[in-house]
């Protein structure tokens, strides 16, 4: 497992730097094939026996780094796996069940002991480094869907001092920016206009106002440094410790326009009354099933050369927390 996880993460970073979408898709397909080989039979047996309404994964050590939600459930008549397309007869867990992750049982208990989550005034951090065009459009849409109640810090406004101040008062936070994964918590974090907001600072200094959700529409924000203990230290866990009940984060470097569309769908689904886990599952399904004409209509400033049906485009986002 350790070798598979390390190879997967290394390849995804390298191909993202090279902007090689073909290799990124292939790498996701390969890890899903391996995960399906390892886990499809026991997970199929468990889900068949217990008929769950949703799934909660609490992975151990290196399993945290892998997209378990993309395991394809099997059936006696299912054809061989063909890359995550349920139309072939098998179907991924993410398409069949709402899925959430939890870093450790202790963290879930910590969240459960808090007062009910709040979801009023928050902050939106939009494109601090000024090189993510989709991030600004995404942030404006989120701002509108949330009724313009949030503090919007765009581009140079998103300096560290301003972000620190607004986070301590926020009951909802959305980051459309670059994320950085590193084994040291001082090096992992989110890129603001004038520097890095490190995970260690969020652990130790930021105390949020009991927010329902923190969204990190940025690369590799769900990555954690696995240890032999039950605590898992990473950027998403830092927000859970800082007060959030849930964090929506990414397991790999995500594609800009696909992420924007998924985020827009996710917030619209929340506005329509869906739970966080159901809103994410529905948003992923919506993006996966959009045709060329729909993509072009919703992406007038972005060249569309293919649909986003491959899991590389829609499965990188995971919900971490209590799911409420």
PDB file of C-alpha atoms in Angstrom:
ATOM      1  CA  UNK A   1       0.000   0.000   0.000  1.00  0.00           C
ATOM      2  CA  UNK A   2       2.778   2.435   0.894  1.00  0.00           C
ATOM      3  CA  UNK A   3       4.470   1.951  -2.472  1.00  0.00           C
ATOM      4  CA  UNK A   4       1.209   2.316  -4.405  1.00  0.00           C
ATOM      5  CA  UNK A   5       0.307   5.495  -2.522  1.00  0.00           C
ATOM      6  CA  UNK A   6       3.736   7.067  -2.973  1.00  0.00           C
ATOM      7  CA  UNK A   7       3.881   6.217  -6.673  1.00  0.00           C
ATOM      8  CA  UNK A   8       0.366   7.527  -7.245  1.00  0.00           C
ATOM      9  CA  UNK A   9       1.021  10.836  -5.492  1.00  0.00           C
ATOM     10  CA  UNK A  10       4.412  11.314  -7.152  1.00  0.00           C
ATOM     11  CA  UNK A  11       3.050  10.666 -10.639  1.00  0.00           C
ATOM     12  CA  UNK A  12       0.041  12.942 -10.150  1.00  0.00           C
ATOM     13  CA  UNK A  13       2.278  15.833  -9.063  1.00  0.00           C
ATOM     14  CA  UNK A  14       4.759  15.336 -11.889  1.00  0.00           C
ATOM     15  CA  UNK A  15       2.120  15.064 -14.602  1.00  0.00           C
ATOM     16  CA  UNK A  16       0.252  18.068 -13.177  1.00  0.00           C
ATOM     17  CA  UNK A  17       3.436  20.154 -13.378  1.00  0.00           C
ATOM     18  CA  UNK A  18       3.902  18.965 -16.968  1.00  0.00           C
ATOM     19  CA  UNK A  19       0.201  19.697 -17.671  1.00  0.00           C
ATOM     20  CA  UNK A  20      -0.134  16.212 -19.170  1.00  0.00           C
ATOM     21  CA  UNK A  21      -3.842  15.463 -18.829  1.00  0.00           C
ATOM     22  CA  UNK A  22      -3.517  12.147 -20.666  1.00  0.00           C
ATOM     23  CA  UNK A  23      -1.010  10.823 -18.133  1.00  0.00           C
ATOM     24  CA  UNK A  24      -3.080  12.216 -15.233  1.00  0.00           C
ATOM     25  CA  UNK A  25      -6.143  10.322 -16.441  1.00  0.00           C
ATOM     26  CA  UNK A  26      -4.098   7.168 -16.953  1.00  0.00           C
ATOM     27  CA  UNK A  27      -2.609   7.396 -13.457  1.00  0.00           C
ATOM     28  CA  UNK A  28      -6.068   7.699 -11.880  1.00  0.00           C
ATOM     29  CA  UNK A  29      -7.321   4.777 -13.962  1.00  0.00           C
ATOM     30  CA  UNK A  30      -4.385   2.625 -12.842  1.00  0.00           C
ATOM     31  CA  UNK A  31      -4.865   3.329  -9.143  1.00  0.00           C
ATOM     32  CA  UNK A  32      -8.597   2.643  -9.420  1.00  0.00           C
ATOM     33  CA  UNK A  33      -7.835  -0.688 -11.103  1.00  0.00           C
ATOM     34  CA  UNK A  34      -5.454  -1.585  -8.265  1.00  0.00           C
ATOM     35  CA  UNK A  35      -7.886  -0.477  -5.555  1.00  0.00           C
ATOM     36  CA  UNK A  36     -10.697  -2.411  -7.210  1.00  0.00           C
ATOM     37  CA  UNK A  37      -8.545  -5.547  -7.319  1.00  0.00           C
ATOM     38  CA  UNK A  38      -7.738  -5.172  -3.619  1.00  0.00           C
ATOM     39  CA  UNK A  39     -11.074  -4.045  -2.205  1.00  0.00           C
ATOM     40  CA  UNK A  40     -13.967  -4.732  -4.575  1.00  0.00           C
ATOM     41  CA  UNK A  41     -14.833  -8.184  -3.244  1.00  0.00           C
ATOM     42  CA  UNK A  42     -14.977  -7.350   0.497  1.00  0.00           C
ATOM     43  CA  UNK A  43     -16.695  -4.003  -0.088  1.00  0.00           C
ATOM     44  CA  UNK A  44     -19.258  -5.617  -2.385  1.00  0.00           C
ATOM     45  CA  UNK A  45     -19.983  -8.246   0.269  1.00  0.00           C
ATOM     46  CA  UNK A  46     -20.339  -5.645   3.025  1.00  0.00           C
ATOM     47  CA  UNK A  47     -22.593  -3.302   1.068  1.00  0.00           C
ATOM     48  CA  UNK A  48     -24.729  -6.202  -0.147  1.00  0.00           C
ATOM     49  CA  UNK A  49     -25.130  -7.532   3.387  1.00  0.00           C
ATOM     50  CA  UNK A  50     -25.820  -4.248   5.188  1.00  0.00           C
ATOM     51  CA  UNK A  51     -27.413  -2.111   2.449  1.00  0.00           C
ATOM     52  CA  UNK A  52     -25.974   1.203   3.762  1.00  0.00           C
ATOM     53  CA  UNK A  53     -27.422   4.596   2.920  1.00  0.00           C
ATOM     54  CA  UNK A  54     -23.982   6.240   2.934  1.00  0.00           C
ATOM     55  CA  UNK A  55     -20.365   5.332   3.657  1.00  0.00           C
ATOM     56  CA  UNK A  56     -17.821   6.724   6.133  1.00  0.00           C
ATOM     57  CA  UNK A  57     -14.177   5.799   5.576  1.00  0.00           C
ATOM     58  CA  UNK A  58     -11.571   6.092   8.327  1.00  0.00           C
ATOM     59  CA  UNK A  59      -8.464   4.927   6.440  1.00  0.00           C
ATOM     60  CA  UNK A  60      -5.267   3.942   8.232  1.00  0.00           C
ATOM     61  CA  UNK A  61      -1.765   5.188   7.374  1.00  0.00           C
ATOM     62  CA  UNK A  62      -1.131   5.195   3.588  1.00  0.00           C
ATOM     63  CA  UNK A  63      -4.743   4.360   2.735  1.00  0.00           C
ATOM     64  CA  UNK A  64      -5.471   8.020   3.513  1.00  0.00           C
ATOM     65  CA  UNK A  65      -3.653   8.955   0.302  1.00  0.00           C
ATOM     66  CA  UNK A  66      -5.775   6.820  -2.012  1.00  0.00           C
ATOM     67  CA  UNK A  67      -9.277   7.393  -3.522  1.00  0.00           C
ATOM     68  CA  UNK A  68     -11.068   4.487  -1.883  1.00  0.00           C
ATOM     69  CA  UNK A  69     -14.381   5.982  -2.993  1.00  0.00           C
ATOM     70  CA  UNK A  70     -13.493   5.016  -6.577  1.00  0.00           C
ATOM     71  CA  UNK A  71     -13.427   1.279  -5.918  1.00  0.00           C
ATOM     72  CA  UNK A  72     -15.755  -0.377  -8.395  1.00  0.00           C
ATOM     73  CA  UNK A  73     -18.301  -2.710  -6.871  1.00  0.00           C
ATOM     74  CA  UNK A  74     -18.566  -6.029  -8.647  1.00  0.00           C
ATOM     75  CA  UNK A  75     -21.377  -8.346  -9.589  1.00  0.00           C
ATOM     76  CA  UNK A  76     -21.320 -11.833 -11.091  1.00  0.00           C
ATOM     77  CA  UNK A  77     -22.265 -10.508 -14.523  1.00  0.00           C
ATOM     78  CA  UNK A  78     -20.104  -7.391 -14.494  1.00  0.00           C
ATOM     79  CA  UNK A  79     -17.598  -7.127 -17.356  1.00  0.00           C
ATOM     80  CA  UNK A  80     -13.941  -6.308 -16.616  1.00  0.00           C
ATOM     81  CA  UNK A  81     -13.290  -2.844 -15.219  1.00  0.00           C
ATOM     82  CA  UNK A  82     -13.046  -0.222 -17.981  1.00  0.00           C
ATOM     83  CA  UNK A  83     -11.965   2.910 -16.141  1.00  0.00           C
ATOM     84  CA  UNK A  84     -14.777   3.762 -13.768  1.00  0.00           C
ATOM     85  CA  UNK A  85     -17.717   3.972 -16.169  1.00  0.00           C
ATOM     86  CA  UNK A  86     -20.765   2.498 -14.498  1.00  0.00           C
ATOM     87  CA  UNK A  87     -22.431   2.229 -17.889  1.00  0.00           C
ATOM     88  CA  UNK A  88     -20.322  -0.908 -18.451  1.00  0.00           C
ATOM     89  CA  UNK A  89     -21.982  -2.857 -15.599  1.00  0.00           C
ATOM     90  CA  UNK A  90     -19.835  -2.033 -12.560  1.00  0.00           C
ATOM     91  CA  UNK A  91     -20.168   1.174 -10.576  1.00  0.00           C
ATOM     92  CA  UNK A  92     -17.873   3.119  -8.277  1.00  0.00           C
ATOM     93  CA  UNK A  93     -18.724   3.555  -4.613  1.00  0.00           C
ATOM     94  CA  UNK A  94     -18.847   7.338  -5.136  1.00  0.00           C
ATOM     95  CA  UNK A  95     -21.613   7.011  -7.702  1.00  0.00           C
ATOM     96  CA  UNK A  96     -23.654   4.576  -5.637  1.00  0.00           C
ATOM     97  CA  UNK A  97     -23.315   6.073  -2.136  1.00  0.00           C
ATOM     98  CA  UNK A  98     -22.722   9.454  -0.535  1.00  0.00           C
ATOM     99  CA  UNK A  99     -19.194   9.132   0.873  1.00  0.00           C
ATOM    100  CA  UNK A 100     -17.328  10.991   3.601  1.00  0.00           C
ATOM    101  CA  UNK A 101     -13.901  10.541   5.153  1.00  0.00           C
ATOM    102  CA  UNK A 102     -12.753  10.985   8.741  1.00  0.00           C
ATOM    103  CA  UNK A 103      -9.065  11.225   9.711  1.00  0.00           C
ATOM    104  CA  UNK A 104      -9.582   9.380  13.011  1.00  0.00           C
ATOM    105  CA  UNK A 105     -12.368   8.431  15.413  1.00  0.00           C
ATOM    106  CA  UNK A 106     -10.985  10.906  17.961  1.00  0.00           C
ATOM    107  CA  UNK A 107     -11.532  13.757  15.518  1.00  0.00           C
ATOM    108  CA  UNK A 108     -15.107  12.639  14.831  1.00  0.00           C
ATOM    109  CA  UNK A 109     -15.765  12.602  18.577  1.00  0.00           C
ATOM    110  CA  UNK A 110     -14.176  16.038  18.928  1.00  0.00           C
ATOM    111  CA  UNK A 111     -16.577  17.402  16.294  1.00  0.00           C
ATOM    112  CA  UNK A 112     -19.574  15.629  17.844  1.00  0.00           C
ATOM    113  CA  UNK A 113     -18.899  17.280  21.220  1.00  0.00           C
ATOM    114  CA  UNK A 114     -19.157  20.781  19.732  1.00  0.00           C
ATOM    115  CA  UNK A 115     -22.336  22.862  19.577  1.00  0.00           C
ATOM    116  CA  UNK A 116     -24.324  22.575  16.334  1.00  0.00           C
ATOM    117  CA  UNK A 117     -22.477  24.013  13.357  1.00  0.00           C
ATOM    118  CA  UNK A 118     -23.227  27.516  12.104  1.00  0.00           C
ATOM    119  CA  UNK A 119     -23.466  28.460   8.428  1.00  0.00           C
ATOM    120  CA  UNK A 120     -24.002  32.194   8.278  1.00  0.00           C
ATOM    121  CA  UNK A 121     -21.423  34.882   7.497  1.00  0.00           C
ATOM    122  CA  UNK A 122     -18.157  33.620   6.114  1.00  0.00           C
ATOM    123  CA  UNK A 123     -15.310  34.464   3.804  1.00  0.00           C
ATOM    124  CA  UNK A 124     -14.353  33.701   0.221  1.00  0.00           C
ATOM    125  CA  UNK A 125     -10.683  33.836  -0.741  1.00  0.00           C
ATOM    126  CA  UNK A 126     -10.424  34.223  -4.517  1.00  0.00           C
ATOM    127  CA  UNK A 127      -7.317  33.777  -6.677  1.00  0.00           C
ATOM    128  CA  UNK A 128      -4.750  35.421  -4.371  1.00  0.00           C
ATOM    129  CA  UNK A 129      -1.890  34.624  -6.764  1.00  0.00           C
ATOM    130  CA  UNK A 130      -3.807  35.982  -9.776  1.00  0.00           C
ATOM    131  CA  UNK A 131      -3.091  32.996 -12.042  1.00  0.00           C
ATOM    132  CA  UNK A 132      -6.309  30.955 -11.690  1.00  0.00           C
ATOM    133  CA  UNK A 133      -8.937  32.447 -13.978  1.00  0.00           C
ATOM    134  CA  UNK A 134     -11.504  29.777 -13.164  1.00  0.00           C
ATOM    135  CA  UNK A 135     -11.063  30.472  -9.463  1.00  0.00           C
ATOM    136  CA  UNK A 136     -12.356  34.029  -9.780  1.00  0.00           C
ATOM    137  CA  UNK A 137     -15.412  32.982 -11.750  1.00  0.00           C
ATOM    138  CA  UNK A 138     -16.028  30.170  -9.263  1.00  0.00           C
ATOM    139  CA  UNK A 139     -15.723  32.543  -6.312  1.00  0.00           C
ATOM    140  CA  UNK A 140     -18.146  35.057  -7.781  1.00  0.00           C
ATOM    141  CA  UNK A 141     -20.695  32.295  -8.341  1.00  0.00           C
ATOM    142  CA  UNK A 142     -20.250  31.007  -4.773  1.00  0.00           C
ATOM    143  CA  UNK A 143     -20.650  34.579  -3.512  1.00  0.00           C
ATOM    144  CA  UNK A 144     -23.966  34.889  -5.353  1.00  0.00           C
ATOM    145  CA  UNK A 145     -25.258  31.431  -4.377  1.00  0.00           C
ATOM    146  CA  UNK A 146     -24.589  32.187  -0.708  1.00  0.00           C
ATOM    147  CA  UNK A 147     -26.609  35.380  -0.917  1.00  0.00           C
ATOM    148  CA  UNK A 148     -23.654  37.796  -0.889  1.00  0.00           C
ATOM    149  CA  UNK A 149     -23.331  37.424   2.897  1.00  0.00           C
ATOM    150  CA  UNK A 150     -19.618  36.542   2.874  1.00  0.00           C
ATOM    151  CA  UNK A 151     -16.534  38.728   2.944  1.00  0.00           C
ATOM    152  CA  UNK A 152     -14.970  38.409  -0.521  1.00  0.00           C
ATOM    153  CA  UNK A 153     -11.191  38.842  -0.595  1.00  0.00           C
ATOM    154  CA  UNK A 154      -9.991  38.676  -4.195  1.00  0.00           C
ATOM    155  CA  UNK A 155      -6.484  38.881  -5.633  1.00  0.00           C
ATOM    156  CA  UNK A 156      -4.292  41.315  -3.685  1.00  0.00           C
ATOM    157  CA  UNK A 157      -6.998  41.758  -1.042  1.00  0.00           C
ATOM    158  CA  UNK A 158      -6.275  38.190   0.129  1.00  0.00           C
ATOM    159  CA  UNK A 159      -3.174  39.051   2.138  1.00  0.00           C
ATOM    160  CA  UNK A 160      -2.273  36.960   5.170  1.00  0.00           C
ATOM    161  CA  UNK A 161      -3.259  39.568   7.767  1.00  0.00           C
ATOM    162  CA  UNK A 162      -6.704  40.080   6.241  1.00  0.00           C
ATOM    163  CA  UNK A 163      -7.310  36.342   5.860  1.00  0.00           C
ATOM    164  CA  UNK A 164      -6.268  35.626   9.462  1.00  0.00           C
ATOM    165  CA  UNK A 165      -8.653  38.276  10.750  1.00  0.00           C
ATOM    166  CA  UNK A 166     -11.666  37.144   8.752  1.00  0.00           C
ATOM    167  CA  UNK A 167     -11.121  33.410   9.439  1.00  0.00           C
ATOM    168  CA  UNK A 168     -11.483  33.918  13.183  1.00  0.00           C
ATOM    169  CA  UNK A 169     -14.948  35.367  12.595  1.00  0.00           C
ATOM    170  CA  UNK A 170     -16.127  32.987   9.861  1.00  0.00           C
ATOM    171  CA  UNK A 171     -18.909  30.424   9.978  1.00  0.00           C
ATOM    172  CA  UNK A 172     -18.142  29.331   6.415  1.00  0.00           C
ATOM    173  CA  UNK A 173     -14.955  29.583   4.353  1.00  0.00           C
ATOM    174  CA  UNK A 174     -14.203  29.001   0.683  1.00  0.00           C
ATOM    175  CA  UNK A 175     -10.663  29.048  -0.713  1.00  0.00           C
ATOM    176  CA  UNK A 176     -10.130  29.213  -4.484  1.00  0.00           C
ATOM    177  CA  UNK A 177      -6.366  29.215  -4.605  1.00  0.00           C
ATOM    178  CA  UNK A 178      -3.219  27.118  -4.798  1.00  0.00           C
ATOM    179  CA  UNK A 179      -2.596  24.509  -2.131  1.00  0.00           C
ATOM    180  CA  UNK A 180       0.713  22.976  -1.157  1.00  0.00           C
ATOM    181  CA  UNK A 181       1.215  19.503   0.313  1.00  0.00           C
ATOM    182  CA  UNK A 182       4.329  18.825   2.351  1.00  0.00           C
ATOM    183  CA  UNK A 183       5.266  16.436   5.132  1.00  0.00           C
ATOM    184  CA  UNK A 184       6.156  19.385   7.377  1.00  0.00           C
ATOM    185  CA  UNK A 185       3.148  21.343   8.643  1.00  0.00           C
ATOM    186  CA  UNK A 186       5.125  24.575   8.343  1.00  0.00           C
ATOM    187  CA  UNK A 187       5.474  23.951   4.591  1.00  0.00           C
ATOM    188  CA  UNK A 188       1.966  22.643   3.831  1.00  0.00           C
ATOM    189  CA  UNK A 189      -0.711  25.277   3.392  1.00  0.00           C
ATOM    190  CA  UNK A 190      -2.653  27.640   1.159  1.00  0.00           C
ATOM    191  CA  UNK A 191      -1.019  30.314  -0.997  1.00  0.00           C
ATOM    192  CA  UNK A 192      -2.222  33.831  -0.224  1.00  0.00           C
ATOM    193  CA  UNK A 193      -1.314  37.072  -2.012  1.00  0.00           C
ATOM    194  CA  UNK A 194       1.789  37.687   0.116  1.00  0.00           C
ATOM    195  CA  UNK A 195       2.803  34.224   1.274  1.00  0.00           C
ATOM    196  CA  UNK A 196       1.758  30.826   2.615  1.00  0.00           C
ATOM    197  CA  UNK A 197      -0.921  30.288   5.267  1.00  0.00           C
ATOM    198  CA  UNK A 198       0.642  27.168   6.826  1.00  0.00           C
ATOM    199  CA  UNK A 199      -1.241  24.230   8.261  1.00  0.00           C
ATOM    200  CA  UNK A 200       0.670  24.538  11.526  1.00  0.00           C
ATOM    201  CA  UNK A 201      -0.662  28.070  12.098  1.00  0.00           C
ATOM    202  CA  UNK A 202      -4.226  26.901  11.466  1.00  0.00           C
ATOM    203  CA  UNK A 203      -3.716  24.135  14.054  1.00  0.00           C
ATOM    204  CA  UNK A 204      -2.252  26.414  16.693  1.00  0.00           C
ATOM    205  CA  UNK A 205      -3.577  29.956  16.147  1.00  0.00           C
ATOM    206  CA  UNK A 206      -6.805  30.031  14.108  1.00  0.00           C
ATOM    207  CA  UNK A 207     -10.052  29.468  16.022  1.00  0.00           C
ATOM    208  CA  UNK A 208     -13.078  29.664  13.740  1.00  0.00           C
ATOM    209  CA  UNK A 209     -16.653  30.425  14.779  1.00  0.00           C
ATOM    210  CA  UNK A 210     -17.959  26.846  14.673  1.00  0.00           C
ATOM    211  CA  UNK A 211     -18.394  26.707  10.875  1.00  0.00           C
ATOM    212  CA  UNK A 212     -20.332  23.995   9.120  1.00  0.00           C
ATOM    213  CA  UNK A 213     -17.943  23.869   6.184  1.00  0.00           C
ATOM    214  CA  UNK A 214     -14.532  24.918   4.918  1.00  0.00           C
ATOM    215  CA  UNK A 215     -14.026  24.413   1.180  1.00  0.00           C
ATOM    216  CA  UNK A 216     -10.524  24.234  -0.246  1.00  0.00           C
ATOM    217  CA  UNK A 217     -10.894  24.363  -4.021  1.00  0.00           C
ATOM    218  CA  UNK A 218      -7.145  23.950  -4.352  1.00  0.00           C
ATOM    219  CA  UNK A 219      -4.703  21.175  -5.168  1.00  0.00           C
ATOM    220  CA  UNK A 220      -3.864  18.327  -2.758  1.00  0.00           C
ATOM    221  CA  UNK A 221      -5.551  19.871   0.269  1.00  0.00           C
ATOM    222  CA  UNK A 222      -6.836  16.503   1.537  1.00  0.00           C
ATOM    223  CA  UNK A 223      -3.344  15.048   1.763  1.00  0.00           C
ATOM    224  CA  UNK A 224      -2.116  14.100   5.210  1.00  0.00           C
ATOM    225  CA  UNK A 225       1.106  12.935   6.763  1.00  0.00           C
ATOM    226  CA  UNK A 226       0.262   9.427   8.001  1.00  0.00           C
ATOM    227  CA  UNK A 227       1.787   8.275  11.292  1.00  0.00           C
ATOM    228  CA  UNK A 228       1.458   5.160  13.401  1.00  0.00           C
ATOM    229  CA  UNK A 229      -0.764   7.066  15.820  1.00  0.00           C
ATOM    230  CA  UNK A 230      -4.473   7.655  15.354  1.00  0.00           C
ATOM    231  CA  UNK A 231      -4.029  11.387  14.722  1.00  0.00           C
ATOM    232  CA  UNK A 232      -3.420  12.478  11.156  1.00  0.00           C
ATOM    233  CA  UNK A 233      -1.784  15.810  10.617  1.00  0.00           C
ATOM    234  CA  UNK A 234      -2.521  17.778   7.482  1.00  0.00           C
ATOM    235  CA  UNK A 235      -4.219  20.833   6.050  1.00  0.00           C
ATOM    236  CA  UNK A 236      -7.753  19.437   6.212  1.00  0.00           C
ATOM    237  CA  UNK A 237      -7.267  18.205   9.788  1.00  0.00           C
ATOM    238  CA  UNK A 238      -5.962  21.626  10.773  1.00  0.00           C
ATOM    239  CA  UNK A 239      -9.309  23.222   9.874  1.00  0.00           C
ATOM    240  CA  UNK A 240     -11.189  20.504  11.763  1.00  0.00           C
ATOM    241  CA  UNK A 241      -9.101  21.278  14.847  1.00  0.00           C
ATOM    242  CA  UNK A 242      -9.629  25.015  14.282  1.00  0.00           C
ATOM    243  CA  UNK A 243     -13.392  24.567  14.607  1.00  0.00           C
ATOM    244  CA  UNK A 244     -14.832  23.362  11.296  1.00  0.00           C
ATOM    245  CA  UNK A 245     -17.320  20.498  11.273  1.00  0.00           C
ATOM    246  CA  UNK A 246     -16.507  19.575   7.670  1.00  0.00           C
ATOM    247  CA  UNK A 247     -13.808  20.232   5.107  1.00  0.00           C
ATOM    248  CA  UNK A 248     -14.172  19.735   1.362  1.00  0.00           C
ATOM    249  CA  UNK A 249     -10.684  19.122   0.008  1.00  0.00           C
ATOM    250  CA  UNK A 250      -8.768  17.524  -2.851  1.00  0.00           C
ATOM    251  CA  UNK A 251      -6.742  14.320  -3.076  1.00  0.00           C
ATOM    252  CA  UNK A 252      -4.723  15.367  -6.138  1.00  0.00           C
ATOM    253  CA  UNK A 253      -3.930  18.388  -8.364  1.00  0.00           C
ATOM    254  CA  UNK A 254      -7.311  19.250  -9.841  1.00  0.00           C
ATOM    255  CA  UNK A 255      -8.189  20.758 -13.220  1.00  0.00           C
ATOM    256  CA  UNK A 256      -9.203  24.417 -12.986  1.00  0.00           C
ATOM    257  CA  UNK A 257     -12.368  24.535 -15.090  1.00  0.00           C
ATOM    258  CA  UNK A 258     -13.699  21.155 -13.979  1.00  0.00           C
ATOM    259  CA  UNK A 259     -13.241  22.231 -10.356  1.00  0.00           C
ATOM    260  CA  UNK A 260     -15.141  25.462 -10.982  1.00  0.00           C
ATOM    261  CA  UNK A 261     -18.098  23.594 -12.483  1.00  0.00           C
ATOM    262  CA  UNK A 262     -18.135  21.036  -9.688  1.00  0.00           C
ATOM    263  CA  UNK A 263     -18.045  23.772  -7.036  1.00  0.00           C
ATOM    264  CA  UNK A 264     -20.889  25.663  -8.681  1.00  0.00           C
ATOM    265  CA  UNK A 265     -22.990  22.478  -8.749  1.00  0.00           C
ATOM    266  CA  UNK A 266     -22.057  21.647  -5.145  1.00  0.00           C
ATOM    267  CA  UNK A 267     -23.192  25.006  -3.773  1.00  0.00           C
ATOM    268  CA  UNK A 268     -26.364  24.968  -5.837  1.00  0.00           C
ATOM    269  CA  UNK A 269     -27.175  21.532  -4.448  1.00  0.00           C
ATOM    270  CA  UNK A 270     -26.653  22.804  -0.885  1.00  0.00           C
ATOM    271  CA  UNK A 271     -28.910  25.756  -1.658  1.00  0.00           C
ATOM    272  CA  UNK A 272     -31.503  23.255  -2.859  1.00  0.00           C
ATOM    273  CA  UNK A 273     -31.454  21.594   0.565  1.00  0.00           C
ATOM    274  CA  UNK A 274     -29.205  18.570   0.077  1.00  0.00           C
ATOM    275  CA  UNK A 275     -26.887  17.392   2.835  1.00  0.00           C
ATOM    276  CA  UNK A 276     -23.172  17.983   2.278  1.00  0.00           C
ATOM    277  CA  UNK A 277     -22.469  14.365   1.341  1.00  0.00           C
ATOM    278  CA  UNK A 278     -25.425  14.211  -1.041  1.00  0.00           C
ATOM    279  CA  UNK A 279     -24.562  17.616  -2.506  1.00  0.00           C
ATOM    280  CA  UNK A 280     -21.053  16.424  -3.350  1.00  0.00           C
ATOM    281  CA  UNK A 281     -22.200  13.118  -4.820  1.00  0.00           C
ATOM    282  CA  UNK A 282     -24.787  14.909  -6.949  1.00  0.00           C
ATOM    283  CA  UNK A 283     -22.264  17.521  -8.096  1.00  0.00           C
ATOM    284  CA  UNK A 284     -19.822  14.816  -9.129  1.00  0.00           C
ATOM    285  CA  UNK A 285     -22.525  12.964 -11.033  1.00  0.00           C
ATOM    286  CA  UNK A 286     -23.647  16.186 -12.740  1.00  0.00           C
ATOM    287  CA  UNK A 287     -20.125  17.030 -13.893  1.00  0.00           C
ATOM    288  CA  UNK A 288     -19.483  13.474 -15.018  1.00  0.00           C
ATOM    289  CA  UNK A 289     -22.606  13.464 -17.191  1.00  0.00           C
ATOM    290  CA  UNK A 290     -22.356  16.923 -18.795  1.00  0.00           C
ATOM    291  CA  UNK A 291     -22.123  16.801 -22.593  1.00  0.00           C
ATOM    292  CA  UNK A 292     -20.103  19.082 -24.887  1.00  0.00           C
ATOM    293  CA  UNK A 293     -22.897  21.580 -25.407  1.00  0.00           C
ATOM    294  CA  UNK A 294     -23.549  21.966 -21.691  1.00  0.00           C
ATOM    295  CA  UNK A 295     -19.837  22.378 -20.992  1.00  0.00           C
ATOM    296  CA  UNK A 296     -19.430  25.010 -23.692  1.00  0.00           C
ATOM    297  CA  UNK A 297     -22.467  26.925 -22.468  1.00  0.00           C
ATOM    298  CA  UNK A 298     -21.114  27.060 -18.916  1.00  0.00           C
ATOM    299  CA  UNK A 299     -17.500  27.666 -19.938  1.00  0.00           C
ATOM    300  CA  UNK A 300     -17.609  30.540 -22.461  1.00  0.00           C
ATOM    301  CA  UNK A 301     -14.045  31.625 -21.667  1.00  0.00           C
ATOM    302  CA  UNK A 302     -12.503  28.170 -21.476  1.00  0.00           C
ATOM    303  CA  UNK A 303     -11.714  25.946 -24.501  1.00  0.00           C
ATOM    304  CA  UNK A 304     -13.560  22.637 -24.182  1.00  0.00           C
ATOM    305  CA  UNK A 305     -11.839  19.720 -25.916  1.00  0.00           C
ATOM    306  CA  UNK A 306     -13.434  16.783 -24.068  1.00  0.00           C
ATOM    307  CA  UNK A 307     -16.105  15.953 -21.540  1.00  0.00           C
ATOM    308  CA  UNK A 308     -15.305  15.497 -17.849  1.00  0.00           C
ATOM    309  CA  UNK A 309     -16.595  11.945 -17.451  1.00  0.00           C
ATOM    310  CA  UNK A 310     -13.227  10.515 -16.373  1.00  0.00           C
ATOM    311  CA  UNK A 311     -12.801  10.328 -12.565  1.00  0.00           C
ATOM    312  CA  UNK A 312      -9.646  12.460 -12.753  1.00  0.00           C
ATOM    313  CA  UNK A 313     -11.931  15.466 -13.309  1.00  0.00           C
ATOM    314  CA  UNK A 314     -14.697  14.826 -10.776  1.00  0.00           C
ATOM    315  CA  UNK A 315     -13.416  12.461  -8.070  1.00  0.00           C
ATOM    316  CA  UNK A 316     -10.541  14.476  -6.597  1.00  0.00           C
ATOM    317  CA  UNK A 317     -12.800  16.276  -4.119  1.00  0.00           C
ATOM    318  CA  UNK A 318     -13.638  14.489  -0.852  1.00  0.00           C
ATOM    319  CA  UNK A 319     -15.716  15.519   2.154  1.00  0.00           C
ATOM    320  CA  UNK A 320     -13.904  15.136   5.493  1.00  0.00           C
ATOM    321  CA  UNK A 321     -15.830  15.513   8.756  1.00  0.00           C
ATOM    322  CA  UNK A 322     -19.227  14.668  10.240  1.00  0.00           C
ATOM    323  CA  UNK A 323     -21.129  15.108   6.963  1.00  0.00           C
ATOM    324  CA  UNK A 324     -23.978  16.997   8.658  1.00  0.00           C
TER     325      UNK A 324
END
